[in-house]
mmCIF file of C-alpha atoms in Angstrom:
data_model
loop_
_atom_site.group_PDB
_atom_site.id
_atom_site.type_symbol
_atom_site.label_atom_id
_atom_site.label_comp_id
_atom_site.label_asym_id
_atom_site.label_seq_id
_atom_site.Cartn_x
_atom_site.Cartn_y
_atom_site.Cartn_z
ATOM 1 C CA MET A 1 -6.282 -19.645 -28.367
ATOM 2 C CA SER A 2 -5.972 -20.197 -24.541
ATOM 3 C CA LEU A 3 -8.626 -18.147 -22.658
ATOM 4 C CA TYR A 4 -8.844 -17.649 -18.943
ATOM 5 C CA ARG A 5 -10.512 -15.237 -16.524
ATOM 6 C CA ASP A 6 -9.986 -13.876 -13.349
ATOM 7 C CA THR A 7 -10.639 -10.675 -10.823
ATOM 8 C CA GLY A 8 -8.097 -8.286 -10.137
ATOM 9 C CA VAL A 9 -7.138 -4.971 -8.995
ATOM 10 C CA VAL A 10 -5.056 -2.737 -11.454
ATOM 11 C CA LEU A 11 -2.006 -1.714 -10.088
ATOM 12 C CA ARG A 12 -0.214 0.378 -12.827
ATOM 13 C CA GLY A 13 -0.253 1.018 -16.619
ATOM 14 C CA HIS A 14 2.095 1.667 -18.959
ATOM 15 C CA LYS A 15 1.905 3.280 -22.374
ATOM 16 C CA LEU A 16 2.770 0.751 -25.482
ATOM 17 C CA GLY A 17 2.613 2.022 -28.918
ATOM 18 C CA GLU A 18 0.409 4.830 -30.252
ATOM 19 C CA ALA A 19 -2.747 3.251 -28.408
ATOM 20 C CA ASP A 20 -2.095 0.488 -26.356
ATOM 21 C CA ARG A 21 -1.433 0.191 -22.809
ATOM 22 C CA ILE A 22 0.378 -2.596 -20.575
ATOM 23 C CA ILE A 23 -1.906 -3.238 -17.371
ATOM 24 C CA THR A 24 0.038 -4.932 -14.397
ATOM 25 C CA LEU A 25 -2.942 -6.516 -12.113
ATOM 26 C CA LEU A 26 -2.844 -8.106 -8.893
ATOM 27 C CA THR A 27 -5.494 -11.148 -9.602
ATOM 28 C CA ARG A 28 -7.540 -13.571 -7.312
ATOM 29 C CA ARG A 29 -6.267 -16.908 -8.392
ATOM 30 C CA HIS A 30 -2.908 -15.705 -10.907
ATOM 31 C CA GLY A 31 -1.240 -13.546 -8.681
ATOM 32 C CA LYS A 32 0.311 -10.688 -10.626
ATOM 33 C CA VAL A 33 -0.297 -10.596 -14.414
ATOM 34 C CA ARG A 34 0.846 -7.973 -17.409
ATOM 35 C CA ALA A 35 -1.307 -8.126 -20.087
ATOM 36 C CA VAL A 36 -1.914 -5.869 -23.100
ATOM 37 C CA ALA A 37 -5.049 -3.608 -23.485
ATOM 38 C CA LYS A 38 -5.281 -2.977 -27.292
ATOM 39 C CA GLY A 39 -6.676 0.362 -28.074
ATOM 40 C CA VAL A 40 -7.511 1.498 -24.629
ATOM 41 C CA ARG A 41 -5.892 4.824 -25.518
ATOM 42 C CA ARG A 42 -8.387 5.806 -28.161
ATOM 43 C CA THR A 43 -11.482 7.500 -27.166
ATOM 44 C CA THR A 44 -13.476 5.008 -29.048
ATOM 45 C CA SER A 45 -11.933 1.960 -26.486
ATOM 46 C CA ARG A 46 -15.023 0.004 -25.012
ATOM 47 C CA PHE A 47 -13.042 -0.781 -21.573
ATOM 48 C CA GLY A 48 -10.312 2.173 -21.419
ATOM 49 C CA ALA A 49 -11.572 3.785 -18.228
ATOM 50 C CA ARG A 50 -12.066 0.593 -16.646
ATOM 51 C CA LEU A 51 -8.440 -0.450 -16.600
ATOM 52 C CA GLU A 52 -7.364 2.602 -14.483
ATOM 53 C CA PRO A 53 -5.281 2.208 -11.452
ATOM 54 C CA PHE A 54 -7.116 1.374 -8.445
ATOM 55 C CA GLY A 55 -9.918 -0.433 -10.059
ATOM 56 C CA HIS A 56 -11.396 -3.701 -9.262
ATOM 57 C CA VAL A 57 -12.119 -5.744 -12.481
ATOM 58 C CA ASP A 58 -13.352 -9.116 -13.705
ATOM 59 C CA VAL A 59 -11.192 -9.459 -16.801
ATOM 60 C CA GLN A 60 -10.982 -12.255 -19.476
ATOM 61 C CA PHE A 61 -7.236 -12.911 -20.772
ATOM 62 C CA TYR A 62 -6.021 -15.153 -23.749
ATOM 63 C CA THR A 63 -2.432 -16.225 -23.408
ATOM 64 C CA GLY A 64 0.139 -14.741 -25.931
ATOM 65 C CA ARG A 65 3.473 -15.286 -26.661
ATOM 66 C CA THR A 66 5.138 -12.928 -24.348
ATOM 67 C CA LEU A 67 2.171 -11.018 -22.979
ATOM 68 C CA ASP A 68 -1.166 -12.397 -22.391
ATOM 69 C CA VAL A 69 -3.937 -9.633 -24.074
ATOM 70 C CA ILE A 70 -7.129 -8.650 -22.181
ATOM 71 C CA THR A 71 -10.220 -9.087 -24.420
ATOM 72 C CA GLN A 72 -13.199 -8.334 -21.976
ATOM 73 C CA VAL A 73 -13.531 -6.080 -18.869
ATOM 74 C CA GLU A 74 -16.405 -5.435 -16.482
ATOM 75 C CA THR A 75 -16.091 -3.188 -13.185
ATOM 76 C CA VAL A 76 -16.507 -5.125 -10.039
ATOM 77 C CA ASP A 77 -16.016 -1.992 -7.802
ATOM 78 C CA ALA A 78 -15.547 1.599 -8.777
ATOM 79 C CA PHE A 79 -12.996 2.387 -5.984
ATOM 80 C CA ALA A 80 -11.069 4.799 -8.194
ATOM 81 C CA LEU A 81 -14.043 7.624 -8.673
ATOM 82 C CA PRO A 82 -13.847 8.392 -4.979
ATOM 83 C CA ILE A 83 -10.364 8.015 -4.400
ATOM 84 C CA VAL A 84 -8.631 10.230 -7.154
ATOM 85 C CA GLY A 85 -10.959 12.977 -6.281
ATOM 86 C CA ASP A 86 -9.295 13.332 -2.795
ATOM 87 C CA TYR A 87 -5.501 14.259 -2.512
ATOM 88 C CA GLN A 88 -4.740 12.286 0.603
ATOM 89 C CA ARG A 89 -6.726 8.990 -0.393
ATOM 90 C CA TYR A 90 -5.269 9.180 -3.901
ATOM 91 C CA THR A 91 -1.522 9.200 -2.449
ATOM 92 C CA ALA A 92 -2.597 6.614 0.295
ATOM 93 C CA ALA A 93 -3.686 4.407 -2.808
ATOM 94 C CA SER A 94 -0.756 5.086 -4.757
ATOM 95 C CA ALA A 95 1.569 3.750 -2.170
ATOM 96 C CA ILE A 96 -0.843 0.480 -1.632
ATOM 97 C CA THR A 97 -0.482 -0.366 -5.193
ATOM 98 C CA GLU A 98 2.971 0.379 -5.513
ATOM 99 C CA THR A 99 3.650 -1.949 -2.349
ATOM 100 C CA ALA A 100 1.499 -4.724 -3.781
ATOM 101 C CA ASP A 101 3.180 -4.604 -7.060
ATOM 102 C CA ARG A 102 6.621 -4.750 -5.107
ATOM 103 C CA LEU A 103 6.199 -7.662 -2.981
ATOM 104 C CA THR A 104 4.595 -9.969 -5.841
ATOM 105 C CA ALA A 105 8.174 -10.015 -7.935
ATOM 106 C CA GLU A 106 7.104 -13.007 -9.599
ATOM 107 C CA GLU A 107 4.171 -13.174 -12.433
ATOM 108 C CA GLY A 108 1.829 -15.899 -12.195
ATOM 109 C CA GLN A 109 2.481 -16.967 -8.471
ATOM 110 C CA PRO A 110 -0.881 -16.775 -6.748
ATOM 111 C CA ALA A 111 -1.091 -14.491 -3.653
ATOM 112 C CA LEU A 112 -4.306 -14.792 -2.770
ATOM 113 C CA LYS A 113 -4.207 -12.895 1.027
ATOM 114 C CA LEU A 114 -2.553 -9.818 -0.553
ATOM 115 C CA TYR A 115 -4.765 -9.410 -3.221
ATOM 116 C CA LEU A 116 -7.618 -9.228 -0.426
ATOM 117 C CA LEU A 117 -5.505 -6.784 1.666
ATOM 118 C CA VAL A 118 -5.262 -4.743 -1.456
ATOM 119 C CA VAL A 119 -8.968 -4.850 -2.139
ATOM 120 C CA GLY A 120 -9.852 -4.200 1.444
ATOM 121 C CA ALA A 121 -7.579 -1.200 1.792
ATOM 122 C CA LEU A 122 -8.931 0.273 -1.485
ATOM 123 C CA ARG A 123 -12.421 -0.266 -0.340
ATOM 124 C CA ALA A 124 -11.785 1.618 2.907
ATOM 125 C CA LEU A 125 -10.325 4.589 1.238
ATOM 126 C CA ALA A 126 -13.401 4.469 -1.432
ATOM 127 C CA GLU A 127 -15.518 4.363 1.307
ATOM 128 C CA GLY A 128 -13.654 7.230 3.350
ATOM 129 C CA ARG A 129 -15.032 6.075 6.794
ATOM 130 C CA ARG A 130 -11.259 5.617 8.209
ATOM 131 C CA ASP A 131 -8.370 8.163 8.432
ATOM 132 C CA ALA A 132 -6.340 7.353 5.042
ATOM 133 C CA SER A 133 -3.272 7.296 7.077
ATOM 134 C CA LEU A 134 -4.315 4.284 9.429
ATOM 135 C CA VAL A 135 -5.691 2.669 6.385
ATOM 136 C CA LEU A 136 -2.252 2.854 4.863
ATOM 137 C CA ASP A 137 -0.124 2.160 7.766
ATOM 138 C CA ALA A 138 -2.467 -1.100 9.040
ATOM 139 C CA PHE A 139 -1.966 -1.831 5.185
ATOM 140 C CA LEU A 140 1.931 -1.816 4.830
ATOM 141 C CA LEU A 141 2.069 -3.478 8.397
ATOM 142 C CA ARG A 142 -0.195 -6.703 6.982
ATOM 143 C CA SER A 143 1.593 -6.944 3.670
ATOM 144 C CA MET A 144 4.640 -7.066 5.557
ATOM 145 C CA ALA A 145 3.370 -9.787 7.691
ATOM 146 C CA PHE A 146 2.427 -11.452 4.452
ATOM 147 C CA ALA A 147 5.781 -11.349 2.920
ATOM 148 C CA GLY A 148 7.460 -12.300 6.446
ATOM 149 C CA TRP A 149 8.512 -9.217 7.590
ATOM 150 C CA ALA A 150 6.215 -8.281 10.090
ATOM 151 C CA PRO A 151 8.037 -6.177 13.024
ATOM 152 C CA ALA A 152 7.951 -7.639 16.660
ATOM 153 C CA ILE A 153 5.825 -5.511 18.447
ATOM 154 C CA THR A 154 4.755 -7.223 21.778
ATOM 155 C CA GLU A 155 8.076 -9.443 21.994
ATOM 156 C CA CYS A 156 11.910 -9.115 21.570
ATOM 157 C CA ALA A 157 12.731 -9.538 17.863
ATOM 158 C CA ARG A 158 15.808 -10.961 19.305
ATOM 159 C CA CYS A 159 15.260 -13.392 22.419
ATOM 160 C CA GLY A 160 11.607 -13.261 21.883
ATOM 161 C CA GLN A 161 11.205 -12.173 25.705
ATOM 162 C CA PRO A 162 7.534 -11.131 26.117
ATOM 163 C CA GLY A 163 7.072 -6.888 26.183
ATOM 164 C CA PRO A 164 6.392 -4.363 25.609
ATOM 165 C CA HIS A 165 10.057 -3.054 25.488
ATOM 166 C CA GLY A 166 11.564 0.597 25.116
ATOM 167 C CA ALA A 167 13.804 0.108 22.183
ATOM 168 C CA PHE A 168 12.902 -0.362 18.605
ATOM 169 C CA ASN A 169 15.727 -0.880 15.769
ATOM 170 C CA VAL A 170 14.469 -1.400 12.160
ATOM 171 C CA GLN A 171 17.514 -3.296 10.934
ATOM 172 C CA ALA A 172 17.047 -5.899 14.153
ATOM 173 C CA GLY A 173 13.400 -6.404 13.171
ATOM 174 C CA GLY A 174 11.319 -4.478 15.478
ATOM 175 C CA SER A 175 11.277 -4.388 19.873
ATOM 176 C CA LEU A 176 14.324 -4.987 21.337
ATOM 177 C CA CYS A 177 14.502 -5.943 25.253
ATOM 178 C CA SER A 178 17.130 -3.643 27.526
ATOM 179 C CA ARG A 179 19.519 -6.797 27.037
ATOM 180 C CA CYS A 180 19.510 -7.269 22.991
ATOM 181 C CA ARG A 181 19.138 -3.336 22.548
ATOM 182 C CA VAL A 182 21.576 -1.988 19.913
ATOM 183 C CA PRO A 183 23.278 1.192 19.168
ATOM 184 C CA GLY A 184 21.152 3.541 16.974
ATOM 185 C CA SER A 185 17.691 2.217 18.613
ATOM 186 C CA VAL A 186 15.151 4.677 18.740
ATOM 187 C CA HIS A 187 12.677 4.715 22.207
ATOM 188 C CA PRO A 188 9.029 5.100 21.021
ATOM 189 C CA SER A 189 6.517 5.691 23.631
ATOM 190 C CA PRO A 190 4.078 2.872 24.692
ATOM 191 C CA GLU A 191 1.155 4.462 22.892
ATOM 192 C CA VAL A 192 2.916 4.391 19.446
ATOM 193 C CA LEU A 193 3.526 0.563 20.160
ATOM 194 C CA ALA A 194 0.187 -0.075 20.846
ATOM 195 C CA LEU A 195 -0.846 1.433 17.922
ATOM 196 C CA LEU A 196 1.274 -0.356 16.027
ATOM 197 C CA ALA A 197 -0.404 -3.717 17.567
ATOM 198 C CA ALA A 198 -3.799 -2.002 17.044
ATOM 199 C CA LEU A 199 -3.139 -1.670 13.031
ATOM 200 C CA LEU A 200 -1.413 -4.870 12.798
ATOM 201 C CA HIS A 201 -4.596 -6.913 14.404
ATOM 202 C CA GLY A 202 -7.318 -4.709 13.290
ATOM 203 C CA ASP A 203 -8.093 -3.053 16.738
ATOM 204 C CA TRP A 204 -9.655 -0.114 15.078
ATOM 205 C CA GLU A 205 -11.368 1.469 18.135
ATOM 206 C CA THR A 206 -7.719 1.828 19.535
ATOM 207 C CA ALA A 207 -6.036 3.128 16.183
ATOM 208 C CA GLU A 208 -8.979 5.549 15.637
ATOM 209 C CA SER A 209 -8.621 7.332 19.321
ATOM 210 C CA SER A 210 -4.854 7.730 18.977
ATOM 211 C CA ALA A 211 -3.450 11.276 19.018
ATOM 212 C CA TYR A 212 -1.934 12.708 15.908
ATOM 213 C CA GLY A 213 1.873 12.729 17.077
ATOM 214 C CA VAL A 214 1.354 9.126 17.731
ATOM 215 C CA ARG A 215 0.288 8.395 14.340
ATOM 216 C CA ARG A 216 3.152 10.311 13.081
ATOM 217 C CA ASP A 217 5.758 8.586 14.488
ATOM 218 C CA VAL A 218 4.202 5.122 13.667
ATOM 219 C CA SER A 219 4.065 6.438 10.181
ATOM 220 C CA GLY A 220 7.938 6.912 10.147
ATOM 221 C CA LEU A 221 8.666 3.635 11.760
ATOM 222 C CA VAL A 222 6.387 1.656 9.620
ATOM 223 C CA ALA A 223 7.703 3.123 6.165
ATOM 224 C CA ALA A 224 11.352 2.804 7.633
ATOM 225 C CA HIS A 225 10.652 -0.910 8.074
ATOM 226 C CA LEU A 226 9.265 -1.332 5.061
ATOM 227 C CA GLN A 227 11.941 0.214 2.919
ATOM 228 C CA TRP A 228 14.725 -1.514 5.013
ATOM 229 C CA HIS A 229 13.154 -4.812 3.603
ATOM 230 C CA LEU A 230 12.572 -3.737 -0.162
ATOM 231 C CA GLU A 231 16.213 -2.400 0.116
ATOM 232 C CA ARG A 232 14.732 0.852 -1.768
ATOM 233 C CA GLN A 233 12.334 3.651 -1.195
ATOM 234 C CA LEU A 234 8.674 3.628 -2.544
ATOM 235 C CA ARG A 235 8.477 6.403 -5.000
ATOM 236 C CA SER A 236 4.840 7.348 -3.923
ATOM 237 C CA LEU A 237 5.451 7.478 -0.073
ATOM 238 C CA PRO A 238 6.917 10.716 -0.140
ATOM 239 C CA PHE A 239 3.718 12.315 -1.614
ATOM 240 C CA VAL A 240 1.492 10.890 1.050
ATOM 241 C CA GLU A 241 -0.341 13.620 3.142
ATOM 242 C CA ARG A 242 -0.051 12.521 6.721
ATOM 243 C CA ARG A 243 -2.740 15.272 8.040
ATOM 244 C CA THR A 244 -5.430 13.594 9.854
ATOM 245 C CA ARG A 245 -9.205 14.985 10.446
ATOM 246 C CA GLN A 246 -10.089 12.513 13.429
ATOM 247 C CA ALA A 247 -7.198 12.629 15.684
ATOM 248 C CA PRO A 248 -6.628 15.023 18.596
ATOM 249 C CA ILE A 249 -4.240 18.047 17.647
ATOM 250 C CA THR A 250 -2.366 17.438 20.878
ATOM 251 C CA ASP A 251 0.943 15.820 20.540
ATOM 252 C CA THR A 252 1.162 13.077 23.557
ATOM 253 C CA LEU A 253 4.649 12.378 22.568
ATOM 254 C CA GLY A 254 7.654 14.649 23.783
ATOM 255 C CA SER A 255 9.918 16.224 21.644
ATOM 256 C CA ASN A 256 12.809 13.892 22.097
ATOM 257 C CA THR A 257 10.550 10.731 22.115
ATOM 258 C CA MET A 258 11.660 9.647 18.668
ATOM 259 C CA SER A 259 15.227 10.587 18.793
ATOM 260 C CA GLY A 260 17.728 9.076 16.385
ATOM 261 C CA GLU A 261 15.036 8.359 14.048
ATOM 262 C CA THR A 262 14.973 9.443 10.418
ATOM 263 C CA GLU A 263 11.303 9.621 9.432
ATOM 264 C CA VAL A 264 10.079 9.469 6.394
ATOM 265 C CA SER A 265 9.227 13.006 5.359
ATOM 266 C CA SER A 266 5.272 13.742 4.272
ATOM 267 C CA ALA A 267 6.427 15.886 1.541
ATOM 268 C CA ALA A 268 3.205 16.439 0.136
ATOM 269 C CA GLN A 269 0.729 19.005 1.998
ATOM 270 C CA GLY A 270 -2.513 20.442 0.856
ATOM 271 C CA THR A 271 -1.162 23.056 -1.276
ATOM 272 C CA ARG A 272 0.583 20.493 -3.647
ATOM 273 C CA SER A 273 -1.855 19.559 -6.444
ATOM 274 C CA ARG A 274 -2.986 16.323 -7.283
ATOM 275 C CA GLU A 275 -1.308 16.460 -10.494
ATOM 276 C CA SER A 276 1.919 16.460 -9.219
ATOM 277 C CA ALA A 277 1.776 13.008 -7.921
ATOM 278 C CA ARG A 278 0.094 11.129 -10.766
ATOM 279 C CA GLY A 279 3.191 9.949 -12.225
ATOM 280 C CA VAL A 280 3.601 7.417 -9.018
ATOM 281 C CA THR A 281 1.166 5.321 -10.286
ATOM 282 C CA GLY A 282 2.843 5.182 -13.602
ATOM 283 C CA ALA A 283 -0.572 5.535 -15.701
#
């Protein structure tokens, strides 16, 4: 029997048989791992609660014929407890783990940078010191950079001319200068481009001073850019609640600023119960 140990984040779980569950983790050294946790759905399970989504755990596996088997679990960070009690943080965390799962199609391939991004984003959500929408958009931008899909923000996506530029096109790769602009481009305000750059590079002072309307438009661009490259919509993203407790209420953008852009709807509002979104984790 071949044993190995790694730390990882629980991305999702699926039922298997009457008492088992298949757990998908993003680990530090082995990338994405799918393993069987036997008996975790029984009330007498020794580590069932530690393998819930968003958990940061130290896991021992042994190599099976088709799927590895989890034999030991120790909690490293209990991110799930503060996250599941808040609808906005819960839906943002669900979008983060689903994105990480989609970006690691091959199992067993190391993805250290993405693993660290996921751990950092879940820690920020669990601590609750930053707005959940900003944490989510920062993670999505940085995870796209990990995948090689980062949008051009400060230069033209086609010719590389330094910006900022007045047009943005998801299919073209981001900002476009006046010569490279294509039909269907949107025209975000300078504040939107500044917030995109701040989230990508970790300038939280600029990000947290942005207005609600700017954050809303950035969320639409980020979601559209990600889903264009994934070629499918994230199941969890429409549930994300985009309210903010910290940003000014005044919308600094004009009503026509984002004309032509199909924004991803923030379908989940405060009146939607947390249970309606639980299905997005696959748990």
